[in-house]
Amino acid sequence: MATSAPSRADVVIIGGGVVGCSIAYHLAKLGIRDAVLLERKQLTCGTTWHAAGLVGQLRATRNLTELAKYTSELLQGLEQETGQATGFKRNGSFSIALNAERMQELKRQASMARNFGLDVTVVTPREIIERCPYLSADGMVGGVFLAKDGQCNPVDVTVAYAKGARMGGAKVIEGVKVERIIIEGGRAVGVVTDRGDVRAGTVVIAAGMWSYELGRRHGVNLPLHAAEHFYIVTEAIRGLPGNMPVLRLLDEWAYYKEDAGKMLIGCFEPVAKPWGMDGIPHDFSFDTLPEDIEHFLPVMQKAIARMPVLENAGIKTWFNGPESFTPDDRYLLGETAEVRDLFVACGFNSIGIQSSGGAGKVLAEWIRERRPPMDLVDIDVKRMNPFQGTRAYLRDRTVETLGLLYAIHWPYYQYTTARGARRSHFHDRLREAGACHGELAGWERPNWFAPKGMPPEYVYSYGKQNWFPYTAAECRATRDAVALYDQSTMTKFIVQGRDACGVLDAMSANRIDVPPGKIVYTQWLNERGGVEADLTVTRLAGDRFMVVSAAATHARDLAYLRQRVEAADHCFAEDVTAGLPMLGVMGPQSRALLQRVSPGTDFSDAAFAFGTSQEIEIGYAPVRASRITYVGELGWELYISGEFALHVYERLWEAGGEFGLSHAGMHAMNACRMEKGYRHWGEDMCVEDTPLEAGLGFAVAWDKPVPFAGRDALLERRALGAPRRRLLQFRLLDGERLLYREEPIWVNGARAGSITSGAYGHRVDASLGMGYVQADEPVTAAWVAAQRFEIEVGWERCEAHAQLEPFYDPKLERVRGSR
């Protein structure tokens, strides 16, 4: 029997799965007791009830790992707190490698896990078999053991969250269907249900598979798609230990879990089966999908060979149930870009149980404070682009994303599905020139160029991949002659109006009120001084500016900008990314080449200084040329109206032979920026890092008359002197080891930080990285020079040299064109 919903509440949560109940529980813990959770049928009836109940702790980043660790710790005491059993037990987990590359991945993950504070051990096949004698060691190379991983009963956990929420004053109501969200003045102010309206200051969508359609009806983009997920449960197996660790045979696509004396075996197969392309039925409740034994059979055959006792074990249940997946296998959390006061928590990619506690906790804090309590950029719903919510894109991408959970997470991996969504004006010409395109935010970007006769395809490894020598040649061309980069995917906004300068000056740490034609490198900060965006602002006229940021942050930066522009009386922001392609002309011969194709412009230092922008002509086309670089060489970025793009490209290419013009891709740009110490937002700095810690204090206009966001927090930090946490540049003494991200940094034999990004520097012929180091005293150049540094790569420490300044052209002589 459904209980009537109240007419008012502080927070309304839509959805009674494990995450929705966790949000209600954590809101009550924060003292927000007037929260109402509405479930259309019964708690857990969507996806939660058939989850496998694995509780792992290691995720891709430190903060996401902290959320998973919190869940594990919470479940340890939730039963005692609420009196409701959860079935939680810490029996540990093995991830097992069947080849050398997988073992390298697991060792790298183990290094990262230990740096995150997890209890992790690298183990041999013998050690695995000693703990799991019912397994066959055939083909095993080794593995890792996480001692505090575990498992639980998902239904019981959800009921425990709900009971804890009620104990704190929240209302958890079943049998109430939310028909629509009430939106007034761009804000969510309540919901319409089949039992009346509920007005609220905050609405949360935690409706699992149904979240996509609910969001879509209100103009909110929540890209997720259901896929069929398979597992079997055997009959009871005599002698199966109750403390059996969870097993992940990643190369056989399978996980194993002891379940009351029976064995549960599930899979994340490489080619998945999307489901619900026409929408999820509203009456879908505790339902299963048709069995597909043929689809599961390859997994079952491998499982029988791996655990021979299964050959004689009967199968009690063949299970197939839907779970939702996002285009990048990361869940959707936070306040939506389209509607204020509307929060979401959905798209959990089969890790909803292990994420439930942490996700519920941080979303509750986000709701209370109206800002994220920590760096949650990886899962912030604002990262998603509108095209990623199209049905065809989601269906096609979901075929791949389910299997990627257990695939090797190769460095530089490129999705193979849902490709070709966004292409620059130069795409076909570059493909003809041998470009191997990668994908970022749906854009096809030339990552590297294959020579004639070689297919432009990746051969993945954790070492130097097949494109390594070709990227090296592109970097040398950038250093010695001139290279052409397609940078069209960069995000570009035009901000204009009477209040435009004031709005941007208040948002930006650097001074924006500069003469027209000046380019300003700056950051947008939050009130804590953390970096929300890293970009350039070019003043085109007194009331007109061009903002340029990275392709990956397009949707997020636009939402951040529009929120502030809308609060002004006379300021307007226009997204011109697609219609304004951009070419980077970089290298010591760039000046000569541009002088040839644009003879009416003086490109000398005196007439065209670094950090300035001018309108020029190339052939028949008006072009905006900005003297700036992300590769550390003399160069210009050319912004071209779309209809002239190919014309300008052809003029450059026709004249370029005399100057040694070559194509270059994004891998070359990344290698060059690493040598120059140019930061990448989302890796080398993010919302918890200040410009002082990131070494970007030079981009802060401390004395400008307009008080900018985060100014007071930065002034407090600066008053303390040199920071004790600082981004450093690293060079490995072993050039065969490559750095990617999250490799632990050791200082004098103690862990002190981690790598934020890495690449091989071809101009300095060394393996490089950046990373933050935490010290007990100010991190100055003298302090750095006095320490001994090592970087842990795959469970082994490698000696490294560290410094504050970049390894390439620290005096900016090449950028100025003086060398």
Tab-separated table of N, CA and C in Angstrom, residues 170-243:
chain	number	residue	atom	x	y	z
A	170	ALA	N	14.077	11.038	7.223
A	170	ALA	CA	13.656	11.072	5.826
A	170	ALA	C	12.439	10.187	5.608
A	171	LYS	N	11.694	10.475	4.546
A	171	LYS	CA	10.546	9.646	4.161
A	171	LYS	C	10.934	8.840	2.925
A	172	VAL	N	10.748	7.543	2.989
A	172	VAL	CA	10.993	6.647	1.859
A	172	VAL	C	9.654	6.032	1.493
A	173	ILE	N	9.144	6.409	0.324
A	173	ILE	CA	7.768	6.067	-0.030
A	173	ILE	C	7.755	5.248	-1.308
A	174	GLU	N	7.172	4.094	-1.252
A	174	GLU	CA	7.043	3.218	-2.407
A	174	GLU	C	5.674	3.382	-3.050
A	175	GLY	N	5.568	2.978	-4.326
A	175	GLY	CA	4.291	3.005	-5.021
A	175	GLY	C	3.841	4.379	-5.448
A	176	VAL	N	4.779	5.315	-5.610
A	176	VAL	CA	4.451	6.661	-6.077
A	176	VAL	C	5.262	6.934	-7.344
A	177	LYS	N	4.593	7.178	-8.426
A	177	LYS	CA	5.249	7.387	-9.713
A	177	LYS	C	5.423	8.883	-9.993
A	178	VAL	N	6.653	9.288	-10.262
A	178	VAL	CA	6.925	10.666	-10.657
A	178	VAL	C	6.643	10.796	-12.149
A	179	GLU	N	5.736	11.695	-12.500
A	179	GLU	CA	5.338	11.862	-13.896
A	179	GLU	C	6.155	12.939	-14.604
A	180	ARG	N	6.519	13.980	-13.878
A	180	ARG	CA	7.382	14.994	-14.470
A	180	ARG	C	7.984	15.860	-13.375
A	181	ILE	N	9.018	16.607	-13.750
A	181	ILE	CA	9.686	17.534	-12.832
A	181	ILE	C	9.119	18.929	-13.071
A	182	ILE	N	8.864	19.647	-12.017
A	182	ILE	CA	8.360	21.018	-12.137
A	182	ILE	C	9.560	21.954	-12.261
A	183	ILE	N	9.620	22.695	-13.370
A	183	ILE	CA	10.726	23.613	-13.633
A	183	ILE	C	10.153	25.015	-13.797
A	184	GLU	N	10.659	25.932	-13.014
A	184	GLU	CA	10.224	27.336	-13.072
A	184	GLU	C	11.446	28.232	-13.077
A	185	GLY	N	11.518	29.129	-14.044
A	185	GLY	CA	12.644	30.049	-14.123
A	185	GLY	C	13.981	29.344	-14.262
A	186	GLY	N	13.999	28.218	-14.935
A	186	GLY	CA	15.235	27.470	-15.143
A	186	GLY	C	15.673	26.667	-13.936
A	187	ARG	N	14.804	26.526	-12.929
A	187	ARG	CA	15.148	25.777	-11.715
A	187	ARG	C	14.126	24.670	-11.465
A	188	ALA	N	14.605	23.559	-10.922
A	188	ALA	CA	13.713	22.488	-10.496
A	188	ALA	C	13.128	22.858	-9.138
A	189	VAL	N	11.810	22.847	-9.049
A	189	VAL	CA	11.162	23.274	-7.803
A	189	VAL	C	10.206	22.209	-7.259
A	190	GLY	N	10.235	21.022	-7.835
A	190	GLY	CA	9.386	19.961	-7.329
A	190	GLY	C	9.078	18.932	-8.397
A	191	VAL	N	8.144	18.037	-8.080
A	191	VAL	CA	7.759	16.978	-9.007
A	191	VAL	C	6.251	16.822	-9.015
A	192	VAL	N	5.735	16.352	-10.136
A	192	VAL	CA	4.340	15.958	-10.262
A	192	VAL	C	4.282	14.442	-10.188
A	193	THR	N	3.491	13.900	-9.282
A	193	THR	CA	3.362	12.449	-9.138
A	193	THR	C	1.922	12.031	-9.395
A	194	ASP	N	1.712	10.729	-9.467
A	194	ASP	CA	0.346	10.231	-9.630
A	194	ASP	C	-0.458	10.352	-8.348
A	195	ARG	N	0.157	10.907	-7.295
A	195	ARG	CA	-0.544	11.124	-6.027
A	195	ARG	C	-0.432	12.583	-5.570
A	196	GLY	N	-0.162	13.477	-6.531
A	196	GLY	CA	-0.109	14.886	-6.191
A	196	GLY	C	1.274	15.487	-6.375
A	197	ASP	N	1.346	16.795	-6.291
A	197	ASP	CA	2.607	17.511	-6.465
A	197	ASP	C	3.393	17.540	-5.155
A	198	VAL	N	4.704	17.543	-5.301
A	198	VAL	CA	5.594	17.735	-4.167
A	198	VAL	C	6.527	18.889	-4.529
A	199	ARG	N	6.432	19.991	-3.828
A	199	ARG	CA	7.318	21.131	-4.050
A	199	ARG	C	8.582	20.932	-3.226
A	200	ALA	N	9.737	21.323	-3.812
A	200	ALA	CA	11.015	21.103	-3.117
A	200	ALA	C	12.060	22.075	-3.619
A	201	GLY	N	13.042	22.310	-2.774
A	201	GLY	CA	14.150	23.179	-3.170
A	201	GLY	C	15.173	22.480	-4.039
A	202	THR	N	15.190	21.160	-3.996
A	202	THR	CA	16.136	20.367	-4.782
A	202	THR	C	15.450	19.094	-5.247
A	203	VAL	N	15.711	18.723	-6.496
A	203	VAL	CA	15.218	17.458	-7.049
A	203	VAL	C	16.418	16.638	-7.489
A	204	VAL	N	16.393	15.353	-7.190
A	204	VAL	CA	17.483	14.448	-7.555
A	204	VAL	C	16.932	13.319	-8.420
A	205	ILE	N	17.532	13.139	-9.600
A	205	ILE	CA	17.192	11.997	-10.444
A	205	ILE	C	18.171	10.869	-10.143
A	206	ALA	N	17.660	9.792	-9.546
A	206	ALA	CA	18.452	8.593	-9.280
A	206	ALA	C	17.640	7.392	-9.751
A	207	ALA	N	17.149	7.499	-10.969
A	207	ALA	CA	16.167	6.554	-11.487
A	207	ALA	C	16.780	5.477	-12.367
A	208	GLY	N	18.069	5.273	-12.252
A	208	GLY	CA	18.708	4.191	-12.987
A	208	GLY	C	18.486	4.286	-14.480
A	209	MET	N	18.046	3.170	-15.089
A	209	MET	CA	17.857	3.107	-16.540
A	209	MET	C	16.836	4.113	-17.045
A	210	TRP	N	15.894	4.506	-16.183
A	210	TRP	CA	14.835	5.433	-16.577
A	210	TRP	C	15.306	6.890	-16.564
A	211	SER	N	16.477	7.152	-16.039
A	211	SER	CA	16.959	8.526	-15.906
A	211	SER	C	17.104	9.207	-17.260
A	212	TYR	N	17.533	8.450	-18.265
A	212	TYR	CA	17.747	9.030	-19.591
A	212	TYR	C	16.466	9.658	-20.127
A	213	GLU	N	15.373	8.879	-20.135
A	213	GLU	CA	14.122	9.388	-20.687
A	213	GLU	C	13.545	10.508	-19.837
A	214	LEU	N	13.670	10.376	-18.511
A	214	LEU	CA	13.162	11.426	-17.631
A	214	LEU	C	13.890	12.741	-17.889
A	215	GLY	N	15.204	12.668	-18.019
A	215	GLY	CA	15.967	13.866	-18.330
A	215	GLY	C	15.615	14.425	-19.690
A	216	ARG	N	15.492	13.554	-20.665
A	216	ARG	CA	15.222	13.977	-22.042
A	216	ARG	C	13.912	14.750	-22.136
A	217	ARG	N	12.912	14.314	-21.382
A	217	ARG	CA	11.608	15.001	-21.419
A	217	ARG	C	11.706	16.432	-20.910
A	218	HIS	N	12.755	16.719	-20.153
A	218	HIS	CA	12.913	18.058	-19.577
A	218	HIS	C	14.110	18.803	-20.164
A	219	GLY	N	14.621	18.324	-21.299
A	219	GLY	CA	15.742	18.990	-21.952
A	219	GLY	C	17.066	18.805	-21.245
A	220	VAL	N	17.184	17.747	-20.439
A	220	VAL	CA	18.402	17.478	-19.677
A	220	VAL	C	19.102	16.255	-20.272
A	221	ASN	N	20.373	16.404	-20.560
A	221	ASN	CA	21.145	15.362	-21.238
A	221	ASN	C	21.780	14.419	-20.216
A	222	LEU	N	21.294	13.180	-20.156
A	222	LEU	CA	21.842	12.154	-19.254
A	222	LEU	C	22.186	10.925	-20.093
A	223	PRO	N	23.349	10.948	-20.748
A	223	PRO	CA	23.679	9.874	-21.682
A	223	PRO	C	23.975	8.547	-20.974
A	224	LEU	N	23.042	7.645	-21.059
A	224	LEU	CA	23.248	6.282	-20.581
A	224	LEU	C	22.341	5.362	-21.382
A	225	HIS	N	22.730	4.100	-21.429
A	225	HIS	CA	21.964	3.121	-22.207
A	225	HIS	C	22.047	1.781	-21.502
A	226	ALA	N	20.962	1.057	-21.491
A	226	ALA	CA	20.958	-0.255	-20.857
A	226	ALA	C	21.615	-1.293	-21.765
A	227	ALA	N	22.250	-2.273	-21.124
A	227	ALA	CA	22.809	-3.419	-21.827
A	227	ALA	C	22.483	-4.676	-21.036
A	228	GLU	N	22.378	-5.780	-21.751
A	228	GLU	CA	22.125	-7.054	-21.093
A	228	GLU	C	23.382	-7.495	-20.335
A	229	HIS	N	23.174	-7.948	-19.110
A	229	HIS	CA	24.287	-8.416	-18.282
A	229	HIS	C	23.970	-9.837	-17.815
A	230	PHE	N	24.932	-10.724	-18.010
A	230	PHE	CA	24.702	-12.144	-17.828
A	230	PHE	C	25.499	-12.701	-16.653
A	231	TYR	N	24.850	-13.592	-15.909
A	231	TYR	CA	25.594	-14.434	-14.981
A	231	TYR	C	24.815	-15.732	-14.738
A	232	ILE	N	25.509	-16.704	-14.183
A	232	ILE	CA	24.867	-17.951	-13.796
A	232	ILE	C	25.121	-18.183	-12.318
A	233	VAL	N	24.233	-18.930	-11.694
A	233	VAL	CA	24.420	-19.378	-10.319
A	233	VAL	C	24.314	-20.895	-10.330
A	234	THR	N	25.319	-21.562	-9.802
A	234	THR	CA	25.334	-23.023	-9.805
A	234	THR	C	24.487	-23.575	-8.656
A	235	GLU	N	24.308	-24.872	-8.690
A	235	GLU	CA	23.806	-25.562	-7.510
A	235	GLU	C	24.908	-25.523	-6.449
A	236	ALA	N	24.573	-25.929	-5.240
A	236	ALA	CA	25.562	-25.936	-4.165
A	236	ALA	C	26.745	-26.824	-4.531
A	237	ILE	N	27.952	-26.349	-4.221
A	237	ILE	CA	29.182	-27.086	-4.493
A	237	ILE	C	29.801	-27.468	-3.160
A	238	ARG	N	29.922	-28.764	-2.935
A	238	ARG	CA	30.450	-29.245	-1.662
A	238	ARG	C	31.881	-28.764	-1.469
A	239	GLY	N	32.159	-28.260	-0.270
A	239	GLY	CA	33.508	-27.855	0.080
A	239	GLY	C	33.895	-26.467	-0.369
A	240	LEU	N	32.981	-25.753	-1.022
A	240	LEU	CA	33.316	-24.391	-1.471
A	240	LEU	C	33.432	-23.483	-0.247
A	241	PRO	N	34.586	-22.872	-0.027
A	241	PRO	CA	34.771	-22.092	1.208
A	241	PRO	C	33.944	-20.817	1.207
A	242	GLY	N	33.383	-20.508	2.371
A	242	GLY	CA	32.573	-19.304	2.491
A	242	GLY	C	33.387	-18.029	2.438
A	243	ASN	N	34.685	-18.122	2.697
A	243	ASN	CA	35.555	-16.940	2.658
A	243	ASN	C	36.338	-16.842	1.353
